[in-house]
Tab-separated table of C-alpha atoms in Angstrom:
chain	number	residue	atom	x	y	z
M	812	MET	CA	0.003	-0.009	-0.007
M	813	PRO	CA	1.508	3.501	-0.929
M	814	GLU	CA	2.150	6.058	1.749
M	815	LEU	CA	0.119	9.227	1.870
M	816	ASN	CA	2.096	12.205	0.776
M	817	THR	CA	1.957	14.884	3.532
M	818	ALA	CA	4.407	17.361	2.015
M	819	SER	CA	1.829	20.063	1.342
M	820	LEU	CA	0.045	19.667	4.820
M	821	PRO	CA	2.113	22.440	6.591
M	822	ASP	CA	1.290	24.870	3.791
M	823	LEU	CA	-2.406	24.175	4.173
M	824	ILE	CA	-2.264	24.431	7.985
M	825	PHE	CA	-0.473	27.821	7.773
M	826	THR	CA	-2.899	29.103	5.177
M	827	VAL	CA	-5.919	28.230	7.412
M	828	LEU	CA	-4.100	29.755	10.443
M	829	PHE	CA	-3.310	32.918	8.490
M	830	PHE	CA	-6.985	33.177	7.459
M	831	PHE	CA	-8.219	33.028	11.068
M	832	LEU	CA	-5.652	35.535	12.200
M	833	ILE	CA	-6.917	38.025	9.549
M	834	VAL	CA	-10.714	37.595	10.235
M	835	THR	CA	-10.499	37.547	14.031
M	836	HIS	CA	-10.915	40.869	15.844
M	837	LEU	CA	-8.348	40.809	18.669
M	838	ARG	CA	-8.072	44.498	19.458
M	839	GLN	CA	-8.508	45.506	23.075
M	840	ASP	CA	-8.365	49.020	24.459
M	841	GLN	CA	-5.697	49.956	26.860
M	842	MET	CA	-7.518	51.127	29.956
M	843	LYS	CA	-6.895	54.684	31.057
M	844	VAL	CA	-9.889	54.829	33.413
M	845	LYS	CA	-10.825	52.685	36.384
M	846	TYR	CA	-14.411	51.647	36.585
M	847	GLU	CA	-16.452	49.213	38.631
M	848	THR	CA	-19.689	48.412	36.855
M	849	PRO	CA	-22.898	48.582	38.953
M	850	GLN	CA	-24.830	45.443	39.840
M	851	GLY	CA	-28.161	44.654	38.252
M	852	THR	CA	-30.845	42.091	37.654
M	853	ASN	CA	-32.398	40.869	34.304
M	854	LEU	CA	-29.118	41.247	32.518
M	855	GLU	CA	-28.520	40.022	28.905
M	856	LYS	CA	-25.251	38.823	27.525
M	857	LEU	CA	-23.879	40.746	24.544
M	858	THR	CA	-23.827	38.248	21.625
M	859	ARG	CA	-22.126	40.168	18.783
M	860	LYS	CA	-19.270	42.344	19.857
M	861	SER	CA	-18.019	43.119	16.415
M	862	ASN	CA	-20.458	45.961	15.832
M	863	THR	CA	-20.201	47.348	19.400
M	864	SER	CA	-18.376	50.589	20.244
M	865	TYR	CA	-17.355	51.089	23.920
M	866	ILE	CA	-17.419	54.290	25.861
M	867	TYR	CA	-15.656	53.993	29.249
M	868	VAL	CA	-16.379	56.397	32.084
M	869	GLY	CA	-14.458	56.373	35.395
M	870	LYS	CA	-11.578	57.837	37.363
M	871	PRO	CA	-8.333	58.296	35.352
M	872	ILE	CA	-5.426	55.965	36.022
M	873	ASN	CA	-1.779	55.889	35.187
M	874	ASN	CA	0.228	53.066	33.634
M	875	GLN	CA	0.535	51.301	36.997
M	876	GLY	CA	-3.226	51.231	37.501
M	877	GLU	CA	-3.272	53.882	40.242
M	878	THR	CA	-5.985	56.535	40.193
M	879	THR	CA	-4.681	60.003	39.257
M	880	GLY	CA	-7.781	62.044	39.980
M	881	GLU	CA	-11.223	62.006	41.579
M	882	GLU	CA	-13.347	63.482	38.712
M	883	PRO	CA	-14.571	60.896	36.219
M	884	VAL	CA	-13.399	61.147	32.636
M	885	ILE	CA	-14.471	59.532	29.335
M	886	GLN	CA	-12.279	57.121	27.379
M	887	LEU	CA	-12.933	56.589	23.692
M	888	ASN	CA	-10.742	53.813	22.255
M	889	ASP	CA	-7.383	54.447	23.845
M	890	LYS	CA	-7.738	58.271	24.516
M	891	ILE	CA	-9.154	60.328	27.270
M	892	ALA	CA	-11.872	62.552	25.695
M	893	THR	CA	-14.661	64.975	26.384
M	894	VAL	CA	-18.346	64.816	25.646
M	895	ASP	CA	-17.711	66.909	22.553
M	896	ASP	CA	-15.381	64.242	21.078
M	897	ILE	CA	-18.143	61.671	21.026
M	898	ALA	CA	-19.559	62.932	17.717
M	899	SER	CA	-16.323	62.487	15.884
M	900	PHE	CA	-15.781	59.084	17.611
M	901	ILE	CA	-19.165	57.783	16.316
M	902	SER	CA	-18.456	59.160	12.859
M	903	ASN	CA	-15.111	57.377	12.801
M	904	GLU	CA	-16.611	54.104	14.092
M	905	ARG	CA	-19.246	54.318	11.265
M	906	LYS	CA	-16.496	54.828	8.701
M	907	HIS	CA	-14.855	51.617	9.690
M	908	SER	CA	-18.067	49.425	9.811
M	909	SER	CA	-19.697	47.564	6.995
M	910	ALA	CA	-23.114	48.519	5.676
M	911	GLU	CA	-24.910	45.680	7.459
M	912	ASP	CA	-23.070	46.517	10.799
M	913	LEU	CA	-24.178	50.140	10.598
M	914	GLU	CA	-27.809	49.133	11.124
M	915	LYS	CA	-26.927	46.982	14.104
M	916	MET	CA	-24.305	49.309	15.635
M	917	ILE	CA	-24.531	49.381	19.488
M	918	VAL	CA	-22.782	51.752	21.868
M	919	ASP	CA	-21.905	50.076	25.196
M	920	ILE	CA	-21.327	52.483	28.078
M	921	LYS	CA	-19.097	50.953	30.724
M	922	ALA	CA	-19.379	53.393	33.548
M	923	ASP	CA	-18.231	53.299	37.140
M	924	LYS	CA	-21.011	52.830	39.668
M	925	ASP	CA	-20.155	56.221	41.311
M	926	VAL	CA	-20.381	58.285	38.158
M	927	LYS	CA	-22.999	61.015	38.415
M	928	MET	CA	-26.069	60.545	36.234
M	929	GLY	CA	-25.535	64.016	34.687
M	930	MET	CA	-22.341	62.798	32.897
M	931	ILE	CA	-24.307	59.741	31.462
M	932	VAL	CA	-27.098	62.102	30.337
M	933	ASP	CA	-24.581	64.327	28.581
M	934	ILE	CA	-23.080	61.222	26.778
M	935	LYS	CA	-26.555	60.074	25.773
M	936	GLN	CA	-27.344	63.568	24.362
M	937	ALA	CA	-24.150	63.488	22.302
M	938	LEU	CA	-24.977	60.051	21.028
M	939	ARG	CA	-28.494	61.187	20.178
M	940	LYS	CA	-27.153	64.087	18.105
M	941	ARG	CA	-25.189	61.569	15.959
M	942	ASN	CA	-28.189	59.275	15.705
M	943	ALA	CA	-26.557	56.507	17.745
M	944	LEU	CA	-29.740	55.361	19.385
M	945	LYS	CA	-28.858	51.735	20.379
M	946	ILE	CA	-27.196	52.063	23.855
M	947	ARG	CA	-26.376	49.299	26.331
M	948	TYR	CA	-25.114	49.744	29.782
M	949	SER	CA	-22.641	47.198	31.266
M	950	ALA	CA	-23.358	45.704	34.623
M	951	LYS	CA	-22.509	42.708	36.603
M	952	GLU	CA	-25.063	40.410	38.055
M	953	LYS	CA	-26.048	40.823	41.695
M	954	GLY	CA	-24.116	38.557	43.982
M	955	LYS	CA	-21.218	38.002	41.528
M	956	ASP	CA	-17.880	39.828	41.709
């Protein structure tokens, strides 16, 4: 019985590996704010994260993870920003999305439990001006840490 020729098998494996590396979204934001999400009930797990943009709100931190101020700030991607920067952030996120993802675009606000509601309302108003109306709030389930 003749042996099976496996000479091209490594090429095939590396091609498949390369394909998955290209199509997989591995980007994670470098945190510049410290936040502890509030607890809640009736929580839903986010299923598609590819069309989700994140807004982080919390106390600013340095590279060692130590807080550097008491006033909460907004982080968009890897930058500290203001409420006025949200419009350009949403426009930029829409530019990098496909046509079908634009309809399903969600903005997830990950805010510290001690952030004043006034700041959240300001963020929501800025999102409303850019017609980003699908908003989710991150929380952890009561009793889980």
